Amino acid sequence: MRTRMLMRLAAVIVAVGWWGALLIAQAPSGTKSFDPKITNTDEAIKAAAETAKAAEVARRNFTPPKTPWGDPDLRGYFLNLSYTPLERPRELADKPFYTEQEALAAFKKAVEADAEVDPRTVHYDWKEYGMDAWQSPIRPNLHTSLVVDPPTGRIPPMTPEGRKRQEAAGRGIYVNNRGLYERCVTGNQGPPRLPGNHDAESQIQQTPGYVILIMQSNSDVRIVPTDGRPHVPSSVRKWLGDSVGHWEGNTLVIDTTNFHPDREWRGSTSGMHLIERLTITDPKTLKYEFTVEDPTTWTRPWSAEVIWPRIEPGLFEFACHEQNYGVMNVVKGAQIRAREAGTRPARETPESER
């Protein structure tokens, strides 16, 4: 989760004056705000386990709330972080679920590994500001992977066309080939949304006929009509796609198409079809599910499930700049390496896969 953080350090510095609000926002809902200087991972692990158990008890007798106009009420602030891997580790090939004890052990191992990162290596101590994932309200997960379909818990193989396109997708060594997140075009938060960025907070607002999803990262906004309208014409392409929604019981179902051809998400094309499902499962939890289908990229559709803990208000204003000198230095360095090697630089890992 630390890969892109240093590039956003300026935003953190600007926000120090409001840091007290962030500490409340990242504390588990309904519990005492944590001490930003706490380094006791055992206490954090214990609190996460207790929160998970309390959520399970609350879920049994939970009646989802309604808005004043009668729609399921999704409004609030949520956190998109997880220690559960996207794909199931191969050593757990036939094990889709942990026992409670195994889930807690896996969570404990991940927390301790995260907390052991030496700040002298990354040049910044996230614990000091309460920004490590284990200082947030994420919890142990019985799933051994976020991918829940295929049953293997792994993303399906790419098609030959998809592999060929991915291999040719090196960014090159030009400023205008740098990634969209790095250039402040999008916030690298999907859709669909996968845990990863430190700026993982989001807000859901509702009005009659609309649901609005606001991401902290790049202040991206998705406005989802729920009035039965069709998608915009196929000639209209958007960075975040064109989304229309409807209600199935207490679940918001969002259908998204019409992605911009220059958008990047795990090698997919502008023809990707995305279905997302958002359900409040207890007073402190939203379940986020999605299914992606792109026959030119993967051999079959695949689905994932992520738990979003509820957090207290609010969201920081996101500050972004295009690294004016930084980008030029990155490009110059890559060009120098290419000349020295006499070859094209190795392909970078796309932002969407970091």
mmCIF file of C-alpha atoms in Angstrom:
data_model
loop_
_atom_site.group_PDB
_atom_site.id
_atom_site.type_symbol
_atom_site.label_atom_id
_atom_site.label_comp_id
_atom_site.label_asym_id
_atom_site.label_seq_id
_atom_site.Cartn_x
_atom_site.Cartn_y
_atom_site.Cartn_z
ATOM 1 C CA MET A 1 0.000 0.000 0.000
ATOM 2 C CA ARG A 2 2.997 2.268 0.316
ATOM 3 C CA THR A 3 3.946 2.262 -3.364
ATOM 4 C CA ARG A 4 2.333 5.556 -4.338
ATOM 5 C CA MET A 5 2.274 7.321 -0.977
ATOM 6 C CA LEU A 6 5.367 9.471 -1.162
ATOM 7 C CA MET A 7 4.007 11.263 -4.214
ATOM 8 C CA ARG A 8 1.110 12.487 -2.054
ATOM 9 C CA LEU A 9 3.188 13.686 0.888
ATOM 10 C CA ALA A 10 2.511 17.316 0.048
ATOM 11 C CA ALA A 11 -1.205 16.730 0.499
ATOM 12 C CA VAL A 12 -0.551 15.235 3.935
ATOM 13 C CA ILE A 13 1.579 18.184 5.019
ATOM 14 C CA VAL A 14 -1.095 20.652 3.956
ATOM 15 C CA ALA A 15 -3.659 18.725 5.950
ATOM 16 C CA VAL A 16 -1.787 18.670 9.268
ATOM 17 C CA GLY A 17 -3.929 21.488 10.631
ATOM 18 C CA TRP A 18 -6.963 19.251 10.399
ATOM 19 C CA TRP A 19 -5.223 16.095 11.558
ATOM 20 C CA GLY A 20 -7.406 15.712 14.613
ATOM 21 C CA ALA A 21 -10.403 15.193 12.357
ATOM 22 C CA LEU A 22 -8.589 12.453 10.432
ATOM 23 C CA LEU A 23 -7.760 10.584 13.607
ATOM 24 C CA ILE A 24 -11.459 10.449 14.400
ATOM 25 C CA ALA A 25 -12.258 9.485 10.808
ATOM 26 C CA GLN A 26 -9.862 6.551 10.857
ATOM 27 C CA ALA A 27 -10.808 5.285 14.303
ATOM 28 C CA PRO A 28 -13.189 2.302 14.360
ATOM 29 C CA SER A 29 -16.761 3.627 14.524
ATOM 30 C CA GLY A 30 -18.231 3.462 17.980
ATOM 31 C CA THR A 31 -14.881 3.089 19.717
ATOM 32 C CA LYS A 32 -12.497 5.478 21.379
ATOM 33 C CA SER A 33 -10.256 7.322 18.926
ATOM 34 C CA PHE A 34 -6.844 5.734 18.815
ATOM 35 C CA ASP A 35 -3.608 7.396 19.815
ATOM 36 C CA PRO A 36 -1.792 8.339 16.593
ATOM 37 C CA LYS A 37 1.530 7.395 18.171
ATOM 38 C CA ILE A 38 0.406 3.925 19.272
ATOM 39 C CA THR A 39 2.684 1.136 18.087
ATOM 40 C CA ASN A 40 1.075 -1.742 19.961
ATOM 41 C CA THR A 41 -0.041 -4.023 17.160
ATOM 42 C CA ASP A 42 -1.352 -6.610 19.630
ATOM 43 C CA GLU A 43 -3.939 -4.131 20.874
ATOM 44 C CA ALA A 44 -4.864 -3.224 17.278
ATOM 45 C CA ILE A 45 -5.279 -6.905 16.369
ATOM 46 C CA LYS A 46 -7.409 -7.535 19.448
ATOM 47 C CA ALA A 47 -9.625 -4.532 18.686
ATOM 48 C CA ALA A 48 -10.067 -5.651 15.057
ATOM 49 C CA ALA A 49 -11.105 -9.139 16.156
ATOM 50 C CA GLU A 50 -13.581 -7.772 18.686
ATOM 51 C CA THR A 51 -15.046 -5.426 16.061
ATOM 52 C CA ALA A 52 -15.495 -8.326 13.638
ATOM 53 C CA LYS A 53 -17.305 -10.393 16.259
ATOM 54 C CA ALA A 54 -19.536 -7.466 17.221
ATOM 55 C CA ALA A 55 -20.418 -6.897 13.558
ATOM 56 C CA GLU A 56 -21.431 -10.548 13.161
ATOM 57 C CA VAL A 57 -23.738 -10.308 16.175
ATOM 58 C CA ALA A 58 -25.253 -7.041 14.917
ATOM 59 C CA ARG A 59 -25.830 -8.526 11.446
ATOM 60 C CA ARG A 60 -28.184 -11.208 12.747
ATOM 61 C CA ASN A 61 -30.877 -8.758 13.840
ATOM 62 C CA PHE A 62 -30.083 -5.870 11.532
ATOM 63 C CA THR A 63 -32.817 -3.988 9.681
ATOM 64 C CA PRO A 64 -31.293 -1.798 6.947
ATOM 65 C CA PRO A 65 -32.294 1.863 7.302
ATOM 66 C CA LYS A 66 -34.278 3.796 4.705
ATOM 67 C CA THR A 67 -33.919 7.335 3.434
ATOM 68 C CA PRO A 68 -36.801 9.768 4.020
ATOM 69 C CA TRP A 69 -37.970 9.038 0.451
ATOM 70 C CA GLY A 70 -37.910 5.260 0.953
ATOM 71 C CA ASP A 71 -34.686 4.011 -0.685
ATOM 72 C CA PRO A 72 -32.167 1.879 1.212
ATOM 73 C CA ASP A 73 -29.881 4.300 3.040
ATOM 74 C CA LEU A 74 -26.217 3.891 2.032
ATOM 75 C CA ARG A 75 -25.168 7.368 3.141
ATOM 76 C CA GLY A 76 -21.973 7.726 5.091
ATOM 77 C CA TYR A 77 -18.197 7.472 4.974
ATOM 78 C CA PHE A 78 -16.357 4.230 4.301
ATOM 79 C CA LEU A 79 -12.826 2.851 4.127
ATOM 80 C CA ASN A 80 -11.554 0.648 1.284
ATOM 81 C CA LEU A 81 -8.574 -1.155 2.833
ATOM 82 C CA SER A 82 -7.869 -4.844 3.400
ATOM 83 C CA TYR A 83 -5.086 -7.248 4.277
ATOM 84 C CA THR A 84 -6.848 -10.008 2.344
ATOM 85 C CA PRO A 85 -4.977 -10.688 -0.928
ATOM 86 C CA LEU A 86 -6.784 -10.102 -4.202
ATOM 87 C CA GLU A 87 -5.990 -13.636 -5.370
ATOM 88 C CA ARG A 88 -5.904 -16.748 -3.227
ATOM 89 C CA PRO A 89 -2.382 -17.920 -2.377
ATOM 90 C CA ARG A 90 -1.602 -21.081 -4.315
ATOM 91 C CA GLU A 91 -0.889 -22.993 -1.123
ATOM 92 C CA LEU A 92 -4.569 -22.416 -0.201
ATOM 93 C CA ALA A 93 -5.858 -23.523 -3.602
ATOM 94 C CA ASP A 94 -8.806 -25.557 -2.291
ATOM 95 C CA LYS A 95 -9.602 -23.408 0.734
ATOM 96 C CA PRO A 96 -12.015 -20.533 0.015
ATOM 97 C CA PHE A 97 -12.603 -19.788 3.719
ATOM 98 C CA TYR A 98 -10.552 -19.643 6.892
ATOM 99 C CA THR A 99 -11.837 -20.718 10.256
ATOM 100 C CA GLU A 100 -12.164 -17.830 12.696
ATOM 101 C CA GLN A 101 -8.861 -18.778 14.314
ATOM 102 C CA GLU A 102 -7.103 -19.044 10.955
ATOM 103 C CA ALA A 103 -8.508 -15.688 9.798
ATOM 104 C CA LEU A 104 -7.236 -14.003 12.943
ATOM 105 C CA ALA A 105 -3.808 -15.631 12.546
ATOM 106 C CA ALA A 106 -3.569 -14.467 8.918
ATOM 107 C CA PHE A 107 -4.627 -10.957 9.926
ATOM 108 C CA LYS A 108 -2.080 -10.900 12.756
ATOM 109 C CA LYS A 109 0.713 -11.991 10.404
ATOM 110 C CA ALA A 110 -0.165 -9.281 7.872
ATOM 111 C CA VAL A 111 -0.429 -6.549 10.526
ATOM 112 C CA GLU A 112 2.921 -7.425 12.047
ATOM 113 C CA ALA A 113 4.620 -7.501 8.630
ATOM 114 C CA ASP A 114 3.151 -4.099 7.779
ATOM 115 C CA ALA A 115 4.158 -2.586 11.107
ATOM 116 C CA GLU A 116 7.747 -3.845 10.799
ATOM 117 C CA VAL A 117 8.570 -1.709 7.749
ATOM 118 C CA ASP A 118 11.592 0.399 8.622
ATOM 119 C CA PRO A 119 10.771 4.123 8.155
ATOM 120 C CA ARG A 120 14.423 4.688 7.224
ATOM 121 C CA THR A 121 13.777 2.562 4.140
ATOM 122 C CA VAL A 122 10.589 4.300 2.997
ATOM 123 C CA HIS A 123 11.712 7.683 4.401
ATOM 124 C CA TYR A 124 8.424 8.196 6.185
ATOM 125 C CA ASP A 125 6.900 6.687 9.310
ATOM 126 C CA TRP A 126 3.188 6.232 8.614
ATOM 127 C CA LYS A 127 2.532 5.021 12.159
ATOM 128 C CA GLU A 128 3.401 8.477 13.467
ATOM 129 C CA TYR A 129 0.323 9.886 11.770
ATOM 130 C CA GLY A 130 -2.002 6.950 12.251
ATOM 131 C CA MET A 131 -1.889 6.064 8.542
ATOM 132 C CA ASP A 132 -0.826 2.422 8.686
ATOM 133 C CA ALA A 133 -3.619 0.082 7.658
ATOM 134 C CA TRP A 134 -3.591 -1.674 11.026
ATOM 135 C CA GLN A 135 -4.471 1.645 12.678
ATOM 136 C CA SER A 136 -7.710 1.726 10.698
ATOM 137 C CA PRO A 137 -10.955 -0.195 11.339
ATOM 138 C CA ILE A 138 -10.233 -3.026 8.864
ATOM 139 C CA ARG A 139 -10.919 -6.479 10.273
ATOM 140 C CA PRO A 140 -9.994 -10.133 9.814
ATOM 141 C CA ASN A 141 -11.716 -11.735 6.823
ATOM 142 C CA LEU A 142 -12.882 -15.340 6.557
ATOM 143 C CA HIS A 143 -12.318 -15.227 2.783
ATOM 144 C CA THR A 144 -8.821 -16.324 1.745
ATOM 145 C CA SER A 145 -8.975 -13.955 -1.243
ATOM 146 C CA LEU A 146 -11.006 -10.994 -2.409
ATOM 147 C CA VAL A 147 -11.729 -12.863 -5.653
ATOM 148 C CA VAL A 148 -14.734 -15.093 -4.942
ATOM 149 C CA ASP A 149 -15.388 -16.295 -8.489
ATOM 150 C CA PRO A 150 -13.901 -18.344 -10.189
ATOM 151 C CA PRO A 151 -13.923 -20.845 -7.316
ATOM 152 C CA THR A 152 -10.137 -20.974 -7.493
ATOM 153 C CA GLY A 153 -10.073 -17.495 -5.968
ATOM 154 C CA ARG A 154 -7.808 -16.301 -8.775
ATOM 155 C CA ILE A 155 -8.309 -13.970 -11.733
ATOM 156 C CA PRO A 156 -8.960 -15.990 -14.909
ATOM 157 C CA PRO A 157 -6.185 -16.279 -17.497
ATOM 158 C CA MET A 158 -5.873 -13.476 -20.003
ATOM 159 C CA THR A 159 -6.822 -14.138 -23.595
ATOM 160 C CA PRO A 160 -4.045 -14.204 -26.212
ATOM 161 C CA GLU A 161 -5.265 -10.787 -27.350
ATOM 162 C CA GLY A 162 -5.169 -9.496 -23.782
ATOM 163 C CA ARG A 163 -1.633 -10.792 -23.188
ATOM 164 C CA LYS A 164 -0.421 -9.270 -26.423
ATOM 165 C CA ARG A 165 -1.986 -5.919 -25.540
ATOM 166 C CA GLN A 166 -0.537 -6.011 -22.027
ATOM 167 C CA GLU A 167 2.960 -6.814 -23.285
ATOM 168 C CA ALA A 168 2.783 -3.864 -25.665
ATOM 169 C CA ALA A 169 1.495 -1.503 -22.990
ATOM 170 C CA GLY A 170 4.851 -0.252 -21.727
ATOM 171 C CA ARG A 171 4.628 3.401 -20.839
ATOM 172 C CA GLY A 172 7.599 4.397 -22.938
ATOM 173 C CA ILE A 173 9.877 7.230 -21.881
ATOM 174 C CA TYR A 174 7.836 10.331 -22.610
ATOM 175 C CA VAL A 175 6.118 12.687 -20.182
ATOM 176 C CA ASN A 176 2.752 12.209 -21.847
ATOM 177 C CA ASN A 177 3.024 8.434 -21.376
ATOM 178 C CA ARG A 178 3.102 8.603 -17.603
ATOM 179 C CA GLY A 179 0.133 7.110 -15.779
ATOM 180 C CA LEU A 180 -3.219 8.828 -15.321
ATOM 181 C CA TYR A 181 -2.948 8.846 -11.518
ATOM 182 C CA GLU A 182 0.535 10.287 -11.654
ATOM 183 C CA ARG A 183 -0.737 13.013 -13.989
ATOM 184 C CA CYS A 184 -3.751 13.816 -11.767
ATOM 185 C CA VAL A 185 -6.322 12.733 -14.367
ATOM 186 C CA THR A 186 -7.970 10.054 -12.209
ATOM 187 C CA GLY A 187 -7.580 8.882 -8.638
ATOM 188 C CA ASN A 188 -6.640 5.270 -9.480
ATOM 189 C CA GLN A 189 -9.677 4.048 -7.524
ATOM 190 C CA GLY A 190 -11.398 2.169 -10.325
ATOM 191 C CA PRO A 191 -14.182 1.476 -10.843
ATOM 192 C CA PRO A 192 -14.205 -1.235 -9.736
ATOM 193 C CA ARG A 193 -12.551 -0.387 -6.455
ATOM 194 C CA LEU A 194 -9.844 -2.589 -5.022
ATOM 195 C CA PRO A 195 -7.974 -1.915 -1.776
ATOM 196 C CA GLY A 196 -4.518 -0.473 -2.197
ATOM 197 C CA ASN A 197 -4.139 3.287 -1.961
ATOM 198 C CA HIS A 198 -3.558 5.072 1.332
ATOM 199 C CA ASP A 199 -6.222 7.612 0.295
ATOM 200 C CA ALA A 200 -8.922 4.951 0.509
ATOM 201 C CA GLU A 201 -11.706 6.947 2.160
ATOM 202 C CA SER A 202 -14.939 7.635 0.301
ATOM 203 C CA GLN A 203 -18.360 9.124 0.898
ATOM 204 C CA ILE A 204 -21.774 8.051 -0.349
ATOM 205 C CA GLN A 205 -24.500 10.663 -0.702
ATOM 206 C CA GLN A 206 -28.076 10.161 -1.889
ATOM 207 C CA THR A 207 -30.928 12.238 -3.237
ATOM 208 C CA PRO A 208 -34.202 11.001 -4.756
ATOM 209 C CA GLY A 209 -33.205 9.256 -7.994
ATOM 210 C CA TYR A 210 -29.435 9.492 -7.522
ATOM 211 C CA VAL A 211 -26.566 7.956 -5.565
ATOM 212 C CA ILE A 212 -23.267 9.887 -5.511
ATOM 213 C CA LEU A 213 -19.944 8.223 -4.736
ATOM 214 C CA ILE A 214 -17.130 10.604 -3.808
ATOM 215 C CA MET A 215 -13.581 9.275 -3.621
ATOM 216 C CA GLN A 216 -10.940 11.012 -1.514
ATOM 217 C CA SER A 217 -8.327 10.200 -4.144
ATOM 218 C CA ASN A 218 -8.294 12.952 -6.792
ATOM 219 C CA SER A 219 -11.785 13.949 -5.561
ATOM 220 C CA ASP A 220 -13.266 11.623 -8.208
ATOM 221 C CA VAL A 221 -17.076 11.693 -8.268
ATOM 222 C CA ARG A 222 -19.474 9.144 -9.722
ATOM 223 C CA ILE A 223 -23.106 10.244 -10.115
ATOM 224 C CA VAL A 224 -25.331 7.180 -10.477
ATOM 225 C CA PRO A 225 -28.952 7.761 -11.555
ATOM 226 C CA THR A 226 -31.441 5.210 -10.237
ATOM 227 C CA ASP A 227 -34.470 6.416 -12.227
ATOM 228 C CA GLY A 228 -34.375 3.719 -14.910
ATOM 229 C CA ARG A 229 -32.657 5.727 -17.645
ATOM 230 C CA PRO A 230 -30.509 3.895 -20.242
ATOM 231 C CA HIS A 231 -26.789 4.281 -20.796
ATOM 232 C CA VAL A 232 -25.548 7.221 -22.841
ATOM 233 C CA PRO A 233 -24.760 6.508 -26.527
ATOM 234 C CA SER A 234 -21.745 4.278 -27.164
ATOM 235 C CA SER A 235 -19.926 7.227 -28.744
ATOM 236 C CA VAL A 236 -19.694 8.898 -25.304
ATOM 237 C CA ARG A 237 -16.695 7.586 -23.353
ATOM 238 C CA LYS A 238 -15.760 8.517 -19.781
ATOM 239 C CA TRP A 239 -12.728 7.942 -17.572
ATOM 240 C CA LEU A 240 -14.955 6.411 -14.866
ATOM 241 C CA GLY A 241 -17.442 4.894 -17.313
ATOM 242 C CA ASP A 242 -21.165 5.569 -17.632
ATOM 243 C CA SER A 243 -23.062 4.212 -14.633
ATOM 244 C CA VAL A 244 -26.776 3.569 -14.152
ATOM 245 C CA GLY A 245 -28.235 1.993 -11.040
ATOM 246 C CA HIS A 246 -31.290 0.237 -9.682
ATOM 247 C CA TRP A 247 -32.341 -1.293 -6.380
ATOM 248 C CA GLU A 248 -32.671 -5.015 -5.731
ATOM 249 C CA GLY A 249 -34.093 -5.205 -2.250
ATOM 250 C CA ASN A 250 -31.600 -3.424 -0.001
ATOM 251 C CA THR A 251 -28.773 -3.632 -2.553
ATOM 252 C CA LEU A 252 -27.748 -0.919 -4.996
ATOM 253 C CA VAL A 253 -26.781 -2.500 -8.324
ATOM 254 C CA ILE A 254 -24.614 -0.305 -10.561
ATOM 255 C CA ASP A 255 -24.164 -1.179 -14.244
ATOM 256 C CA THR A 256 -21.184 0.586 -15.869
ATOM 257 C CA THR A 257 -20.101 0.665 -19.509
ATOM 258 C CA ASN A 258 -18.628 3.227 -21.966
ATOM 259 C CA PHE A 259 -15.137 3.423 -20.495
ATOM 260 C CA HIS A 260 -12.597 5.761 -22.076
ATOM 261 C CA PRO A 261 -10.221 3.899 -24.439
ATOM 262 C CA ASP A 262 -7.159 5.406 -22.725
ATOM 263 C CA ARG A 263 -8.224 4.319 -19.262
ATOM 264 C CA GLU A 264 -6.132 1.643 -17.565
ATOM 265 C CA TRP A 265 -7.501 -1.047 -15.279
ATOM 266 C CA ARG A 266 -5.616 -4.341 -15.134
ATOM 267 C CA GLY A 267 -5.279 -4.563 -18.894
ATOM 268 C CA SER A 268 -8.997 -4.250 -19.653
ATOM 269 C CA THR A 269 -10.400 -2.440 -22.680
ATOM 270 C CA SER A 270 -13.017 0.268 -23.071
ATOM 271 C CA GLY A 271 -15.507 -2.535 -23.736
ATOM 272 C CA MET A 272 -15.355 -3.839 -20.168
ATOM 273 C CA HIS A 273 -18.776 -4.376 -18.573
ATOM 274 C CA LEU A 274 -18.902 -3.843 -14.808
ATOM 275 C CA ILE A 275 -21.624 -4.756 -12.323
ATOM 276 C CA GLU A 276 -21.215 -3.518 -8.737
ATOM 277 C CA ARG A 277 -23.401 -4.303 -5.731
ATOM 278 C CA LEU A 278 -23.415 -2.217 -2.522
ATOM 279 C CA THR A 279 -25.230 -3.483 0.572
ATOM 280 C CA ILE A 280 -25.279 -2.224 4.166
ATOM 281 C CA THR A 281 -24.975 -5.440 6.180
ATOM 282 C CA ASP A 282 -24.812 -4.006 9.706
ATOM 283 C CA PRO A 283 -24.595 -0.533 11.274
ATOM 284 C CA LYS A 284 -20.819 -0.362 10.686
ATOM 285 C CA THR A 285 -20.295 -2.305 7.471
ATOM 286 C CA LEU A 286 -20.941 -2.026 3.735
ATOM 287 C CA LYS A 287 -20.363 -5.052 1.508
ATOM 288 C CA TYR A 288 -18.977 -4.122 -1.907
ATOM 289 C CA GLU A 289 -19.152 -6.745 -4.660
ATOM 290 C CA PHE A 290 -18.287 -6.501 -8.321
ATOM 291 C CA THR A 291 -18.171 -8.600 -11.476
ATOM 292 C CA VAL A 292 -16.110 -7.617 -14.512
ATOM 293 C CA GLU A 293 -16.571 -9.013 -17.999
ATOM 294 C CA ASP A 294 -14.265 -8.267 -20.913
ATOM 295 C CA PRO A 295 -14.004 -11.185 -23.366
ATOM 296 C CA THR A 296 -11.099 -9.523 -25.153
ATOM 297 C CA THR A 297 -9.068 -9.480 -21.925
ATOM 298 C CA TRP A 298 -10.051 -12.472 -19.747
ATOM 299 C CA THR A 299 -11.236 -15.947 -20.638
ATOM 300 C CA ARG A 300 -14.289 -15.569 -18.373
ATOM 301 C CA PRO A 301 -15.924 -13.008 -16.065
ATOM 302 C CA TRP A 302 -14.619 -12.756 -12.512
ATOM 303 C CA SER A 303 -15.956 -11.378 -9.249
ATOM 304 C CA ALA A 304 -14.594 -10.016 -5.988
ATOM 305 C CA GLU A 305 -15.962 -8.964 -2.612
ATOM 306 C CA VAL A 306 -14.557 -6.289 -0.301
ATOM 307 C CA ILE A 307 -15.771 -5.225 3.133
ATOM 308 C CA TRP A 308 -15.883 -1.459 3.710
ATOM 309 C CA PRO A 309 -15.923 -0.483 7.400
ATOM 310 C CA ARG A 310 -17.874 2.654 8.191
ATOM 311 C CA ILE A 311 -15.759 5.586 9.409
ATOM 312 C CA GLU A 312 -16.610 8.945 10.892
ATOM 313 C CA PRO A 313 -16.770 12.114 8.741
ATOM 314 C CA GLY A 314 -15.124 13.562 6.767
ATOM 315 C CA LEU A 315 -12.889 13.583 3.701
ATOM 316 C CA PHE A 316 -9.779 15.644 3.142
ATOM 317 C CA GLU A 317 -9.607 17.883 0.122
ATOM 318 C CA PHE A 318 -7.232 16.062 -2.204
ATOM 319 C CA ALA A 319 -4.232 18.034 -3.464
ATOM 320 C CA CYS A 320 -2.607 16.786 -6.644
ATOM 321 C CA HIS A 321 0.092 18.072 -8.931
ATOM 322 C CA GLU A 322 1.874 16.550 -11.904
ATOM 323 C CA GLN A 323 5.296 16.334 -10.286
ATOM 324 C CA ASN A 324 6.602 18.968 -12.720
ATOM 325 C CA TYR A 325 10.290 18.436 -11.979
ATOM 326 C CA GLY A 326 9.799 14.910 -10.699
ATOM 327 C CA VAL A 327 8.202 13.646 -13.912
ATOM 328 C CA MET A 328 10.924 15.213 -16.033
ATOM 329 C CA ASN A 329 13.594 13.605 -13.876
ATOM 330 C CA VAL A 330 11.898 10.209 -14.078
ATOM 331 C CA VAL A 331 11.712 10.449 -17.860
ATOM 332 C CA LYS A 332 15.298 11.663 -18.218
ATOM 333 C CA GLY A 333 16.521 8.825 -16.015
ATOM 334 C CA ALA A 334 14.637 6.252 -18.067
ATOM 335 C CA GLN A 335 16.027 7.696 -21.287
ATOM 336 C CA ILE A 336 19.575 7.561 -19.919
ATOM 337 C CA ARG A 337 19.132 3.936 -18.834
ATOM 338 C CA ALA A 338 17.744 3.053 -22.236
ATOM 339 C CA ARG A 339 20.733 4.613 -24.016
ATOM 340 C CA GLU A 340 23.173 2.889 -21.696
ATOM 341 C CA ALA A 341 21.545 -0.482 -22.238
ATOM 342 C CA GLY A 342 20.890 0.072 -25.902
ATOM 343 C CA THR A 343 17.393 -1.282 -25.439
ATOM 344 C CA ARG A 344 13.924 -0.123 -24.556
ATOM 345 C CA PRO A 345 13.370 0.173 -20.775
ATOM 346 C CA ALA A 346 11.572 -2.694 -19.110
ATOM 347 C CA ARG A 347 7.815 -2.233 -18.838
ATOM 348 C CA GLU A 348 6.711 -0.639 -15.601
ATOM 349 C CA THR A 349 4.058 -2.166 -13.419
ATOM 350 C CA PRO A 350 0.852 -0.282 -14.324
ATOM 351 C CA GLU A 351 -0.569 1.886 -11.561
ATOM 352 C CA SER A 352 -3.775 -0.130 -11.645
ATOM 353 C CA GLU A 353 -1.829 -3.264 -10.670
ATOM 354 C CA ARG A 354 0.354 -1.760 -7.944
#
